[in-house]
Structure formats: C-alpha cells, structure tokens
Coordinates of C-alpha atoms and ligand atoms in Angstrom, one line a residue:
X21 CA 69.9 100.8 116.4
X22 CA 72.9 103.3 115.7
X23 CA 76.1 101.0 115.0
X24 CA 74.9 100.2 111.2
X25 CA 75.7 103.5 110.1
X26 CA 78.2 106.1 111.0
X27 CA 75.8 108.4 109.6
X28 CA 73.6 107.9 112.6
X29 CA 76.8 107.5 115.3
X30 CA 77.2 110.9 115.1
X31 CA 74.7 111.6 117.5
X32 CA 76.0 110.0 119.3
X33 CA 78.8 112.5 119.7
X34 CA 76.3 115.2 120.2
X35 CA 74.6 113.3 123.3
X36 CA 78.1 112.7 124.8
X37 CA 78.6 116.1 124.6
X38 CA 75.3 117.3 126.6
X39 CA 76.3 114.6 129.4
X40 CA 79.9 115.7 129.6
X41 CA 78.8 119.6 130.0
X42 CA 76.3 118.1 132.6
X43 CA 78.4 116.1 134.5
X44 CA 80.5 119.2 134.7
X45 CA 78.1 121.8 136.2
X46 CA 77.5 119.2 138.6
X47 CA 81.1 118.4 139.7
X48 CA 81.9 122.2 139.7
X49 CA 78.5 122.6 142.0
X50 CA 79.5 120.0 144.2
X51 CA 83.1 121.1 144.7
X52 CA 82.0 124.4 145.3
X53 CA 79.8 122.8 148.1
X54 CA 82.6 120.6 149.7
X55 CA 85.4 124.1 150.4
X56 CA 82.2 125.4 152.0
X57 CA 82.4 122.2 154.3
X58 CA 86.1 122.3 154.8
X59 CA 86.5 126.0 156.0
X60 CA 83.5 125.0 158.3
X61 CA 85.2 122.2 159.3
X62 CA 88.6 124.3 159.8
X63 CA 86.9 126.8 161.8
X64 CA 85.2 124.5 163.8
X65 CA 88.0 122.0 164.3
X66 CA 90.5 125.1 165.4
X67 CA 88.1 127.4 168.1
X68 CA 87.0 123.7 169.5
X69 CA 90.4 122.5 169.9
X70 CA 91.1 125.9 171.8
X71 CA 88.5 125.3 174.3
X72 CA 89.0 121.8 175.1
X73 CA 92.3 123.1 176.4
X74 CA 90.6 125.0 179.3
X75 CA 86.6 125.0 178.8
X76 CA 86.3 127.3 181.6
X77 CA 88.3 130.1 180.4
X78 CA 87.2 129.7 176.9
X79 CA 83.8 129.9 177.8
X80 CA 84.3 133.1 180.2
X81 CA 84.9 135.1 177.3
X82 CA 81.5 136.3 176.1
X83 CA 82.5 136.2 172.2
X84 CA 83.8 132.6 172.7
X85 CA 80.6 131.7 174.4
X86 CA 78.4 133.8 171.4
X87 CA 80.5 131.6 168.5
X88 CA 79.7 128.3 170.4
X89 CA 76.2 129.4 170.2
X90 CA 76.8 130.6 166.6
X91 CA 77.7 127.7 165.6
X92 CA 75.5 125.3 166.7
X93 CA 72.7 127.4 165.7
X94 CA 73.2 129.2 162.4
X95 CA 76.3 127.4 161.1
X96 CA 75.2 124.1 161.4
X97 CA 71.5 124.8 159.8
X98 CA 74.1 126.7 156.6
X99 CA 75.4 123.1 156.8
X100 CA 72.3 121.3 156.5
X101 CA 71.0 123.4 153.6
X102 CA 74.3 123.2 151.7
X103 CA 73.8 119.1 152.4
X104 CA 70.4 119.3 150.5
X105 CA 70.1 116.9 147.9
X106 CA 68.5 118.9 145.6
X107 CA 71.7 119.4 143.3
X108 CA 72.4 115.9 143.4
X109 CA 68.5 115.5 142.6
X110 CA 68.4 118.1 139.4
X111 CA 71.4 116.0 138.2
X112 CA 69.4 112.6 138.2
X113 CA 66.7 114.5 136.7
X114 CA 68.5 116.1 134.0
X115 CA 70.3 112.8 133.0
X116 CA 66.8 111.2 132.6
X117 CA 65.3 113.7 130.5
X118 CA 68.8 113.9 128.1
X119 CA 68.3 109.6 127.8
X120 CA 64.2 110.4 126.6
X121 CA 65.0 113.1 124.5
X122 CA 68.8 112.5 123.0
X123 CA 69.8 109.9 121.0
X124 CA 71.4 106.9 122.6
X125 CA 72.7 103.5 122.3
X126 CA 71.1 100.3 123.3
X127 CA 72.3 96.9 124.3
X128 CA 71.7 95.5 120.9
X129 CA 74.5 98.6 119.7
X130 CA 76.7 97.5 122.4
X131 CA 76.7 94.6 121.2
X132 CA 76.5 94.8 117.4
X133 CA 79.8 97.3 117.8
X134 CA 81.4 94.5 120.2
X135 CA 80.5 91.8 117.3
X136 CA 81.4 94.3 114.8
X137 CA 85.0 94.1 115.8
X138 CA 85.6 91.0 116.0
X139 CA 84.4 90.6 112.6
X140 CA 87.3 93.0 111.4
X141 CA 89.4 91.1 113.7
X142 CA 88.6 87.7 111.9
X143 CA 88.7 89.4 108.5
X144 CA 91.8 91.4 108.3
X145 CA 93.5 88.5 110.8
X146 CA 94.0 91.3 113.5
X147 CA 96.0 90.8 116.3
X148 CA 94.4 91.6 119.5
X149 CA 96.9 93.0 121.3
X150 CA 97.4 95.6 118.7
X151 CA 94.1 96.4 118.5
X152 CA 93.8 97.3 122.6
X153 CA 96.7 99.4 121.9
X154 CA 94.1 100.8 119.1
X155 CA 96.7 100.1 116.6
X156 CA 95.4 99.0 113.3
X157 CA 97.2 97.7 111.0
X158 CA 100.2 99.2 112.2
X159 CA 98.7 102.6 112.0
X160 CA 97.6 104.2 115.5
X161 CA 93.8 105.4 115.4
X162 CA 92.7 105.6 118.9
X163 CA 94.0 105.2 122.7
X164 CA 94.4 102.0 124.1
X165 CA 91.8 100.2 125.6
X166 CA 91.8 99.3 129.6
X167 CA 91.8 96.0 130.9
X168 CA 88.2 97.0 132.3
X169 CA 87.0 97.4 128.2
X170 CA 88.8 94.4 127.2
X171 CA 87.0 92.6 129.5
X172 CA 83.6 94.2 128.4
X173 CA 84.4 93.5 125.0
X174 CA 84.9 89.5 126.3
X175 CA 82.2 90.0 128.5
X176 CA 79.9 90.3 125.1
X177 CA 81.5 88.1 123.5
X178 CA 81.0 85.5 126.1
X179 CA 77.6 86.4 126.2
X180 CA 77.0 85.7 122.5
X181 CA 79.0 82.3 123.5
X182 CA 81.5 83.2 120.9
X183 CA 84.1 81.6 123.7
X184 CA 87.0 81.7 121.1
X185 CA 86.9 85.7 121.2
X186 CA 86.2 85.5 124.9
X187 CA 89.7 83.8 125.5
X188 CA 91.3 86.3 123.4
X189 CA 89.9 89.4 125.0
X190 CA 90.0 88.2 128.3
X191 CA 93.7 86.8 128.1
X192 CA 93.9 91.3 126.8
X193 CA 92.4 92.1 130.1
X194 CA 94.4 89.6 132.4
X195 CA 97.9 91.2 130.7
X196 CA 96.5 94.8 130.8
X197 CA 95.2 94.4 134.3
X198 CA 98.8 93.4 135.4
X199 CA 100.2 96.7 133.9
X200 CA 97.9 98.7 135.4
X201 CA 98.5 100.7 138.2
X202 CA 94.6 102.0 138.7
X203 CA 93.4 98.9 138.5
X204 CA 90.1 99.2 135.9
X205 CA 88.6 95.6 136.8
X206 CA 89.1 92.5 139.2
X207 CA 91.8 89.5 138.6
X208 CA 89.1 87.8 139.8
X209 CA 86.5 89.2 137.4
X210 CA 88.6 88.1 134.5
X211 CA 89.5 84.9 135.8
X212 CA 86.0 83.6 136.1
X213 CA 85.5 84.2 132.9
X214 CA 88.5 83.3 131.1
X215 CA 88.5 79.8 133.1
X216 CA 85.0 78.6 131.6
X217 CA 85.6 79.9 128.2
X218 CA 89.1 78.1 128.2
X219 CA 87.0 75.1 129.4
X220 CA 84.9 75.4 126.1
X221 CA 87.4 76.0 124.2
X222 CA 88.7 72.1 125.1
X223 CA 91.3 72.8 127.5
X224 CA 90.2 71.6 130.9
X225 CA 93.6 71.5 132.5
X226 CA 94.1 75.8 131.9
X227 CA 90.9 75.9 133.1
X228 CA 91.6 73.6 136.0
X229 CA 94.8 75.7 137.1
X230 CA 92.5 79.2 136.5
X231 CA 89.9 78.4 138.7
X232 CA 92.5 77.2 141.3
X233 CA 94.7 80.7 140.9
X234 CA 90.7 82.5 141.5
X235 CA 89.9 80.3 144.1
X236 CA 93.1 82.0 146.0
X237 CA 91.7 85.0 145.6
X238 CA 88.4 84.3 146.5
X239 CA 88.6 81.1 148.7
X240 CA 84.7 80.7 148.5
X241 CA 83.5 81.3 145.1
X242 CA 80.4 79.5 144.9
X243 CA 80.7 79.6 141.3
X244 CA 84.8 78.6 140.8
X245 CA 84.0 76.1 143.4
X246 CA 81.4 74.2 141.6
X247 CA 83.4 74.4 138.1
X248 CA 86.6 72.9 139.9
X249 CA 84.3 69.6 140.8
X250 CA 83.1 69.5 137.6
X251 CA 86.8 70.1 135.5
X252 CA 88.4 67.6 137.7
X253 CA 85.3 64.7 136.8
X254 CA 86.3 65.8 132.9
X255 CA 90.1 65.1 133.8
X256 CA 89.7 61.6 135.4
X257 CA 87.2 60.7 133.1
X258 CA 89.1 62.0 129.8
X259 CA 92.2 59.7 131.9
X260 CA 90.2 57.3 131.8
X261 CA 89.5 56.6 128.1
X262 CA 93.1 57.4 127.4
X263 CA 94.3 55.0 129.5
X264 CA 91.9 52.0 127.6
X265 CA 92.9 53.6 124.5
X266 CA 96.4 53.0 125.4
X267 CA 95.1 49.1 126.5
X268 CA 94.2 48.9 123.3
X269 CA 90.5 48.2 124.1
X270 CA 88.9 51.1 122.9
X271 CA 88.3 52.2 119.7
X272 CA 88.6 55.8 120.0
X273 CA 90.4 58.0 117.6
X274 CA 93.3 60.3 118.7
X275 CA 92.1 63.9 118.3
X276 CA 95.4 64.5 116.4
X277 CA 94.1 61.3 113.7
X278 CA 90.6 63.0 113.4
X279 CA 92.3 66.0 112.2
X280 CA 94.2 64.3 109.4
X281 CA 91.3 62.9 108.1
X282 CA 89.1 65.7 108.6
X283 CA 91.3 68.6 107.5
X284 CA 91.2 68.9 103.8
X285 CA 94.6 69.7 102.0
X286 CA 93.8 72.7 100.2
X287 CA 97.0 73.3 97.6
X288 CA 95.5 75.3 94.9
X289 CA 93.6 78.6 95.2
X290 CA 90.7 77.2 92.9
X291 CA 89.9 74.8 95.8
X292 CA 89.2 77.0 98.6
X293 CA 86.0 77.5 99.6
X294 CA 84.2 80.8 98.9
X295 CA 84.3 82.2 102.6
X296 CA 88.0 81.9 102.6
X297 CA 88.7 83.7 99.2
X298 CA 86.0 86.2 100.2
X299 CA 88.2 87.3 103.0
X300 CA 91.4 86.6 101.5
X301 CA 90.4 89.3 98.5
X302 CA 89.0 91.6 101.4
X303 CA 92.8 91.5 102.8
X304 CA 94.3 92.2 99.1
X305 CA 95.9 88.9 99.3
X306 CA 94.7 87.6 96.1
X307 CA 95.0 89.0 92.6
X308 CA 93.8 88.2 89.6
X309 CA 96.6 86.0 87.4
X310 CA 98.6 88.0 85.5
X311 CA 97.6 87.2 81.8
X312 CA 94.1 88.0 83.0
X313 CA 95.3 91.1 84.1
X314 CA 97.1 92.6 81.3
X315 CA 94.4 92.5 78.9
X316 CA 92.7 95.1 80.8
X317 CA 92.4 98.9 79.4
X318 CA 91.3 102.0 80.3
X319 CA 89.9 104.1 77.6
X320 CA 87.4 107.1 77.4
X321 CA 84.4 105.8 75.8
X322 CA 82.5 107.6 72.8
X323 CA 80.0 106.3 71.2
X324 CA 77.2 108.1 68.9
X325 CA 75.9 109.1 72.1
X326 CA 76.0 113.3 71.3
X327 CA 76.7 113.8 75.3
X328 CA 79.9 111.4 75.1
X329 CA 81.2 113.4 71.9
X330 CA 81.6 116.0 74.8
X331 CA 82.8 114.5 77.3
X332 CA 83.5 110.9 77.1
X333 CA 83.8 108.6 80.4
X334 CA 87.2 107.7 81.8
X335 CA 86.6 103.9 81.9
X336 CA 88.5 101.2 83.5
X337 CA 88.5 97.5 82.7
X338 CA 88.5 95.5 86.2
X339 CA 87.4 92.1 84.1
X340 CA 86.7 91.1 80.4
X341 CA 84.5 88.3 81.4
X342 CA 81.7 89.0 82.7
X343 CA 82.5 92.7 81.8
X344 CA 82.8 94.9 84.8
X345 CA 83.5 98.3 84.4
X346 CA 84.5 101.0 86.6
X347 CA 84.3 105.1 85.1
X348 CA 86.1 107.0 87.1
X349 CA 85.1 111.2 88.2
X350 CA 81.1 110.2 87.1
X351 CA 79.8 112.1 90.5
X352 CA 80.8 115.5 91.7
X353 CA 81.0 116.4 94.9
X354 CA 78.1 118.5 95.0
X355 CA 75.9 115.5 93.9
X356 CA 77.5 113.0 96.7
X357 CA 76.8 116.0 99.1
X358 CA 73.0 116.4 98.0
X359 CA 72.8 112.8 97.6
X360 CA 74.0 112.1 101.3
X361 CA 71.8 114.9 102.4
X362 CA 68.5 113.4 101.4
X363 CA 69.1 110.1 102.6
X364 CA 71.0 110.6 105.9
X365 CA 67.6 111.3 107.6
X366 CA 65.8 108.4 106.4
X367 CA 68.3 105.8 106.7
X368 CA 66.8 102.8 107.7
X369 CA 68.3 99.2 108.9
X370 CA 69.5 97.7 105.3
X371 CA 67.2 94.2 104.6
X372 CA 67.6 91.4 102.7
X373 CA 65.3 89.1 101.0
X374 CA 64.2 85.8 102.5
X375 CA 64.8 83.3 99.5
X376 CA 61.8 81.2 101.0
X377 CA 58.9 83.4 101.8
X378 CA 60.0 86.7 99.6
X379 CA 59.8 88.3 103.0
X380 CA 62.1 91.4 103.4
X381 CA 64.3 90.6 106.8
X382 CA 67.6 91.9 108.6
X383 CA 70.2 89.6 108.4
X384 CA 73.5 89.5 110.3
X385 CA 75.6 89.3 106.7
X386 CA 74.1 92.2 105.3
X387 CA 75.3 95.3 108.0
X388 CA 74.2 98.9 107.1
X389 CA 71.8 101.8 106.4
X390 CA 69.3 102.5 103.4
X391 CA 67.4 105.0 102.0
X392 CA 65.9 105.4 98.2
X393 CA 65.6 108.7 96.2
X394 CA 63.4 109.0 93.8
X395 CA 64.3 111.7 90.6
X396 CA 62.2 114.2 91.1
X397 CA 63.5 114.9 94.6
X398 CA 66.4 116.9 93.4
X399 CA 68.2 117.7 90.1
X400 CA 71.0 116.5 91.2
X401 CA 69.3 112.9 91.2
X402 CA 67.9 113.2 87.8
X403 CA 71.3 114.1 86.4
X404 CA 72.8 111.2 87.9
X405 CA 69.9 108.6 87.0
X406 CA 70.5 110.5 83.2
X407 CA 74.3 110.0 83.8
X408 CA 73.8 106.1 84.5
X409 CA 72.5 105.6 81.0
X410 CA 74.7 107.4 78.9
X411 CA 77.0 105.5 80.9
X412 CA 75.1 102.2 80.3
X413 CA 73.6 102.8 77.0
X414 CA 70.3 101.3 79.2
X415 CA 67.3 102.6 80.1
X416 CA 66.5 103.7 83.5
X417 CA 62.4 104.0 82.6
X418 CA 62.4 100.6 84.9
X419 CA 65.0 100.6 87.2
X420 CA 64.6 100.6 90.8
X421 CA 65.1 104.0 92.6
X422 CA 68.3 105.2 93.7
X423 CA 69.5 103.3 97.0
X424 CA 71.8 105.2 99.0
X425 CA 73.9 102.8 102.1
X426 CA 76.2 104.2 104.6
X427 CA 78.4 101.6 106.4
X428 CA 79.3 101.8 110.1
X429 CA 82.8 100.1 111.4
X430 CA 82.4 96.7 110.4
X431 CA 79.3 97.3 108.3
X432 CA 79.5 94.7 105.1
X433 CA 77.7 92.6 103.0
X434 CA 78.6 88.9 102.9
X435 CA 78.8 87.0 99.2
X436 CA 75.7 87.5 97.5
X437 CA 73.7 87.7 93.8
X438 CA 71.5 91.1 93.1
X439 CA 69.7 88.8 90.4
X440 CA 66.7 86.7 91.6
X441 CA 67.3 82.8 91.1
X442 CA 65.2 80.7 89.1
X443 CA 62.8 79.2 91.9
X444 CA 63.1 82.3 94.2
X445 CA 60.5 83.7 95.7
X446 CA 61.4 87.4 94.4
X447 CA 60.3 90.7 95.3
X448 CA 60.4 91.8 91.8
X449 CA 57.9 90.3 90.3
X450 CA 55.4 92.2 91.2
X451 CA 57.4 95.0 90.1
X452 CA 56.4 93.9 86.5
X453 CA 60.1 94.7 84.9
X454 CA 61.8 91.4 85.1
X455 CA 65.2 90.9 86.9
X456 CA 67.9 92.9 87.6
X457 CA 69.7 92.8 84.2
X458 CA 72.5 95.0 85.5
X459 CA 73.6 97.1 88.6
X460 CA 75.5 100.2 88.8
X461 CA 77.0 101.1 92.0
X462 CA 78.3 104.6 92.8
X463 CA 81.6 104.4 95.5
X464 CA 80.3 108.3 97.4
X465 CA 83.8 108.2 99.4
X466 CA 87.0 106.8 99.8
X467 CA 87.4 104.5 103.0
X468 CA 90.7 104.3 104.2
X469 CA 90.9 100.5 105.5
X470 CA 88.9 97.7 104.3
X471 CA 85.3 98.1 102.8
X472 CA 86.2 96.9 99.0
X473 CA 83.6 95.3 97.0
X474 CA 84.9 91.9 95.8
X475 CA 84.0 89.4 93.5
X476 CA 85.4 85.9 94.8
X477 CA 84.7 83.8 91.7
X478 CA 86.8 86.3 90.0
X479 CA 89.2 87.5 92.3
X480 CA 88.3 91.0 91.8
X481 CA 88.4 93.1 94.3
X482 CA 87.2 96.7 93.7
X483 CA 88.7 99.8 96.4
X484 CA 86.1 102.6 97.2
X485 CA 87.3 105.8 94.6
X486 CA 85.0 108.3 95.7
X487 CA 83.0 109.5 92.4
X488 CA 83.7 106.2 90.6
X489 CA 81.2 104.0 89.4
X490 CA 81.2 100.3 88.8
X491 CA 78.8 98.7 86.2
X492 CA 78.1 94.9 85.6
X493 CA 75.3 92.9 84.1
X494 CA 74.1 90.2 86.3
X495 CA 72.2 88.0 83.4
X496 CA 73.5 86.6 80.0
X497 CA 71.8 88.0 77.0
X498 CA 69.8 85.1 77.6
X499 CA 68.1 86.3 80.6
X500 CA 69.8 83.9 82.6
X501 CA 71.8 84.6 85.9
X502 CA 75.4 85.2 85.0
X503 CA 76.7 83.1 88.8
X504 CA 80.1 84.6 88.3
X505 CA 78.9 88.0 89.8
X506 CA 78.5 86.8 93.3
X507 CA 80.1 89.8 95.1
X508 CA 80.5 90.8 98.6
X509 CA 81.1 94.6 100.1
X510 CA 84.2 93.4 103.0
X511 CA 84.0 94.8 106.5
X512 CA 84.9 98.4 106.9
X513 CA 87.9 98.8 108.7
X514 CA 88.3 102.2 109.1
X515 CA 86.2 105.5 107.4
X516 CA 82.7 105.7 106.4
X517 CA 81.7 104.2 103.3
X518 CA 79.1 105.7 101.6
X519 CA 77.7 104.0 98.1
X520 CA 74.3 104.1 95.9
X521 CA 73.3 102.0 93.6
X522 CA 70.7 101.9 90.9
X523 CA 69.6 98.8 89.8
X524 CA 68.7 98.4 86.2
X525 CA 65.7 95.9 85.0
X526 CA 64.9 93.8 81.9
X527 CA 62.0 95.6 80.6
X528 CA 62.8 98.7 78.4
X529 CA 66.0 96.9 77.0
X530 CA 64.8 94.8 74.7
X531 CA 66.5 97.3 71.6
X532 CA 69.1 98.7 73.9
X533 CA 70.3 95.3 74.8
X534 CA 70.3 92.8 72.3
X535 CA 68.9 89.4 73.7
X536 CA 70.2 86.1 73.0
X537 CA 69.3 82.6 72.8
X538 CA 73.1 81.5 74.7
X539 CA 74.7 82.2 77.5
X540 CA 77.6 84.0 75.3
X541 CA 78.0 87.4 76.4
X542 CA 79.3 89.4 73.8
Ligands
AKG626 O1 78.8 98.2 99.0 C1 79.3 97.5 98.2 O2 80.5 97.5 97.9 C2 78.5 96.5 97.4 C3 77.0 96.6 97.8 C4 76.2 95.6 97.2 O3 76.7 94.6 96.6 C5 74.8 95.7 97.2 O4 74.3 96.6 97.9 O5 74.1 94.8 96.6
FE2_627 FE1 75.2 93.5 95.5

C-alpha cells in the first residue's frame, strides 16, 4: 500500500501525470475527429437541403448529380474510417499498460486514506464542514470537496460500518449537493445511505422521515421500501415499551438514567483515561503544571568527552523525571538528506510486535513506513550512530540499526512502551543484548500540523524540530521498565514527518551506565 508514507504518494503524482497527458492526446484526437464530422455534416445538410427543394433540377445539373454520387461513395467510406475505433482502442490499451507498469493505489489505500481522516478528524476535534471546504484548522490547504467525494468518503466509512462518520459525511454531501449547480451525485444516493446509518446511530424517527423524503424520489425503491417496514415495526414496538414503562409495569431504565449511572464524572485531569489525554496532548491542550515546568534548563553539555570540549550539545530539558532530553541542531541537513535517501526505497509497512506469539504484525495503531541502515552504508550514518553516543555517553556496539519512518497524512503511533515487559514474548532476546535501555529518536523534519510525540503519563508533548533529537531511558538502573515512558507519535495533520531512531541495548553499558539495585534513577 501507498497511504502509510508520503514518501511512497509521490508516485502517485507521477502516474497522475502520465494519465492526465494521456487522457489529453486522446480528447485532442477525438475532437479533431468530431469538426471532421461536423463540416461533413454541414456540407451534407446544406447541398441536400437544396435539392429537396426541386430534386429534378438539382439533379439536371451534372456536378450536383457527381457530388450526390461523391458523397455516398467516398465521403461516407472517409466517414467510416474516421468512426474506427482504433483511437478509442490505443486509449484502453494504453491505460492498461500505465495501471501494470505505474504505481497505483488500491482499495485498501482508498480506504486507509478515507480512515486516515477521520482519525485527524477525531483527534484534532475537526469540524467537517470545514474540512470539505479543505480548511484545516482555519488555515485553507486544498479546494473543497464535492458533494460526490463527501459521499465517497461516507461511502467508506459506511463500509467499515463506522456509521457515526457515515452520518457526518453524508449530512456534507446532502448540504453540498443542494448548493450545487452540476450536480456531482444523487439526493437519492445520499439519502439511502444517510437513512440506515441514522437508523444505527439510534434515531429511527430521522430515519423514518429520510426514507419517506427518498421514497418521493424514487417511489419504488426496493431497498427504502423494505427499511420503511422494518423502522415503523421499531417505532410501534419502542411505543410500546414506553407506554408500559409509563404504566409502571416494566422495569426498564430511561436511556437518559442509564447515562447518569454509566457516565463517569471525570473532574480532575489525573482521572482521565489514557486515550483521552493522548489526544488531548496531541491537540496542545494540556501542559505540564507550572512548578514542573520551571525547573527545566537548557544548557550546552560538556563533559570530559574531548569532542564536547569542541563543540558541546545545545540541550533542552522537556522532564526531570524520567529525564528526557531533547539536543537541538545534532543532524545537518546533508545527513537527513542521505539518510532519507537510503531508506526511501526500501520503506516497508511499519510492524509491531504481537505481545503473545513474538510474531512481527501490522497493526492499525501503528501507521507508517520503515527502513534500517546499517553504518557501513554511508559516512554519514556512522557519524550519526558516533554522534548518538557522545550524545548519550552509551555505547552503540549493541544497539539496534538505525530505523528510518516516514509518516503519511494521518500516519501515527498509538500509546506504546519500546521496552519489552516482563512476561513478553520479545523479539530481542534472541538478539543476545538485553532490552532496550534507552531510545534516541532523531525529528528529520518539521511538520506543520499535528504529528508530536507525546508522553501521556507526563503530559509531555514533544513538536517535530527538524535536526533535534530526543533521548530517554526506558528502564531504571535496575533494569526494570520505567512505565512512565509510554509515548505515542499523534496523527499527522499536515507535512511529512520524517524520524529515525536508534535504539540502545543493555549489554555494553554495564561501566557506561551504572546499574542499580532500586528503581531510583539518578
Ligand atoms: O515518531 C514518533 O514521534 C515516535 C515514534 C516512536 O515512538 C517509535 O517509533 O517507537
Ligand atoms: Fe516509541
């Protein structure tokens, strides 16, 4: 698939492009063909209409009786040849060798970019009708999208039976289609689905009054006709058990008493659950309290590290505890560029690891591309695998190689730990070099909307800097998983976020890395 990254959607471009110039030699061809056709046809129309006036007369005229001849002989065989299909032909078969041999989307890209959105929607609380306008976040990115595309985009939707974002799209499409002059889709079209959806959604009598306004349009929908039956059962039935409630002989529970007990008060931050401050922090609506916050420096570190004497790392503080660092300008552009370079061709769906089996999987919280450079590839790498331990004062001799991850448009990576558990079935052991004691993870570019990496338990949220690294350990001197560095990388909203990390491993920093017999950190 193409969606993951927007590495690989540029392609995509280049394939439009071929089609569009394609299109065009055939419309041009075909035009040309048709003012053949209609000076024919003027020439025709005007000597015939001349001799159906007096046939006789025409017809004594020897040249009048030649161009009768002419015509039915010659001109129409011209005709006939300039009718052969084989233009229309060389099209088809042009198109089908550009989809074997150019890069195109599938279904599953359709459909991952349709789902995609609607993540971003959910996430940064987007409203919809903004979005068709291609306004996001009150900036305007794109043009507007049809009624006809805001039904396909409920269309998908529907078809994942995600019925909530079917209603909102197709309620779009229904508003779009009544300003629209050219008229991109049927009221019909969008009725049908609209009315079902609405129907799962729990409102029967919308639904009813839908399917009544489509069955106007199209008196016999076979379809319409059979959901109208079955919505007006669910009314007299639902009438039904009010009306005993309202006897007092049934026990059921108001829908409006169900939600009081159900719906938990949440006052204080602390108490919501992880999901919500996840996307709360992706939106920059939380911050980190105040007193936390102004105990954190920047500094340039030096240590007795001869390289650092030189030229010391601008560092950044983003938390005291668990430590995580950020040093700013630590990759130039010329490494970012050779670093994308490599990778881009062998980016490959990102996978995660089943906590079960060990098994290596695609998940649908886990959204982008992959690739891993190994040092001896380029100088540039070894420099920045070098780099990440004067930065670290750890050794790389066990670390895993450099992974490089492009993001497409709505590409993330849900609330996760980089350490393995205790009890799961890890990938690293038979890597030899224990867990991943610490992760450094290199922003490659800045991404205008959305895309920070986030740290719920914390409220941290980090915003892509391109050439800035952040660095965390993910165990206590202990060995033990530090929990508080469950992160998340949010939905990209708009850009291309690029990042690599290299993961560091316990082996190798036994003296770098003092160990501990506590939890404590420091
Ligand atoms: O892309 C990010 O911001 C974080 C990525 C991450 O957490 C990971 O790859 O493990
Ligand atoms: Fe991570």
């Amino acid at each position: 698939e193409v969606y993951t990254a927007l590495a690989d959607m540029e392609g995509l471009l280049e394939t439009e492009g071929v089609l569009i110039q394609s299109l065009s030699t055939f419309i041009n061809a075909q035009e040309d063909m048709l003012n053949q056709l209609k000076r024919y046809h003027a020439d025709f129309s005007r000597e015939h209409a001349k001799a159906s006036q007096d046939a006789q007369t025409y017809l004594s005229n020897p040249i009048n009786a030649y161009t009768l001849v002419k015509h039915l002989t010659t001109d129409w065989k011209d005709i006939e040849n300039l009718l052969d299909d084989n233009k229309m032909k060389e099209f088809q078969n042009n198109v089908s060798f550009y989809h074997s041999s150019l890069k195109f989307p599938t279904d599953e890209d359709l459909n991952g970019a349709a789902v995609a959105l609607m993540r971003l929607q959910d996430t940064y609380k987007l409203d919809t009708s903004a979005v068709a306008k291609g306004l996001i976040n009150g900036v305007q990115y794109s043009t507007a999208l049809t009624a006809g595309d805001c039904f396909e985009l409920g269309r998908q939707s529907y078809n994942n039976k995600d019925f909530y974002h079917t209603v909102q799209w197709m309620t779009e499409a229904l508003q779009r289609y009544n300003e629209e002059t050219n008229k991109t889709i049927t009221k019909a079209d969008i009725l049908e689905y609209l009315a079902f959806s609405t129907y799962m959604e729990g409102n029967v009598h919308s639904a009813l009054e839908m399917t009544n306004e489509l069955l106007t349009l199209v008196p016999n929908h076979n379809r319409a006709m059979g959901n109208k039956v079955y919505y007006l059962q669910d009314i007299a039935q639902k009438d039904l058990v009010k009306k005993r409630g309202e006897d007092g002989s049934a026990d059921a529970v108001s829908l409006s008493q169900q939600l009081v007990v159900t719906e938990k008060k949440v006052g204080d931050i602390d108490e919501l659950p992880e999901r919500e401050l996840y996307e709360r922090l992706c939106r920059g609506e939380v911050k980190m309290s105040l007193a936390k916050e102004s105990k954190l420096k920047c500094r340039y570190l030096h240590n007795e590290n001869p390289f650092l004497f030189l030229a010391p790392f601008k560092v950044e503080e983003a938390s005291l505890s668990p430590k995580i660092l950020l040093f700013h300008n630590v990759l130039s552009d010329a490494e970012i560029e050779t670093i994308k370079h490599l990778a881009q061709p062998r980016l490959k769906r990102a996978t995660v690891q089943n906590y079960k089996t060990g098994e290596l999987e695609v998940a649908s919280y886990r959204i982008s591309k992959s690739a891993w450079l190994r040092e001896e590839e380029h100088p540039h790498i070894a420099t920045v695998v070098k780099r990440v331990e004067d930065m670290t004062g750890l050794t790389c001799e066990t670390a895993e190689e450099l992974q490089v991850v492009n993001y497409g448009i709505g590409g993330h990576y849900e609330p996760h730990f980089d350490f393995a558990r205790r009890g799961e079935t890890n990938a690293f052991k038979s890597l030899g070099t224990g867990n991943r004691i610490a992760t450094t993870l290199f922003y490659m570019s800045d991404v205008p909307q959305g895309g920070a990496t986030v740290f719920p338990h914390l409220r941290v949220a980090l915003y892509p800097q391109k050439g800035t690294a952040a660095f965390w350990h993910n165990l206590y001197r202990n060995g033990e998983g530090d929990y508080r560095t469950r992160h998340a990388a949010c939905p990209v909203l708009t850009g291309s976020k690029w990042v690599s990390n290299k993961w560091l491993h316990e082996r190798g920093q036994e003296l770098l890395r003092k160990c501990g017999l506590t939890v404590n950190e420091d």
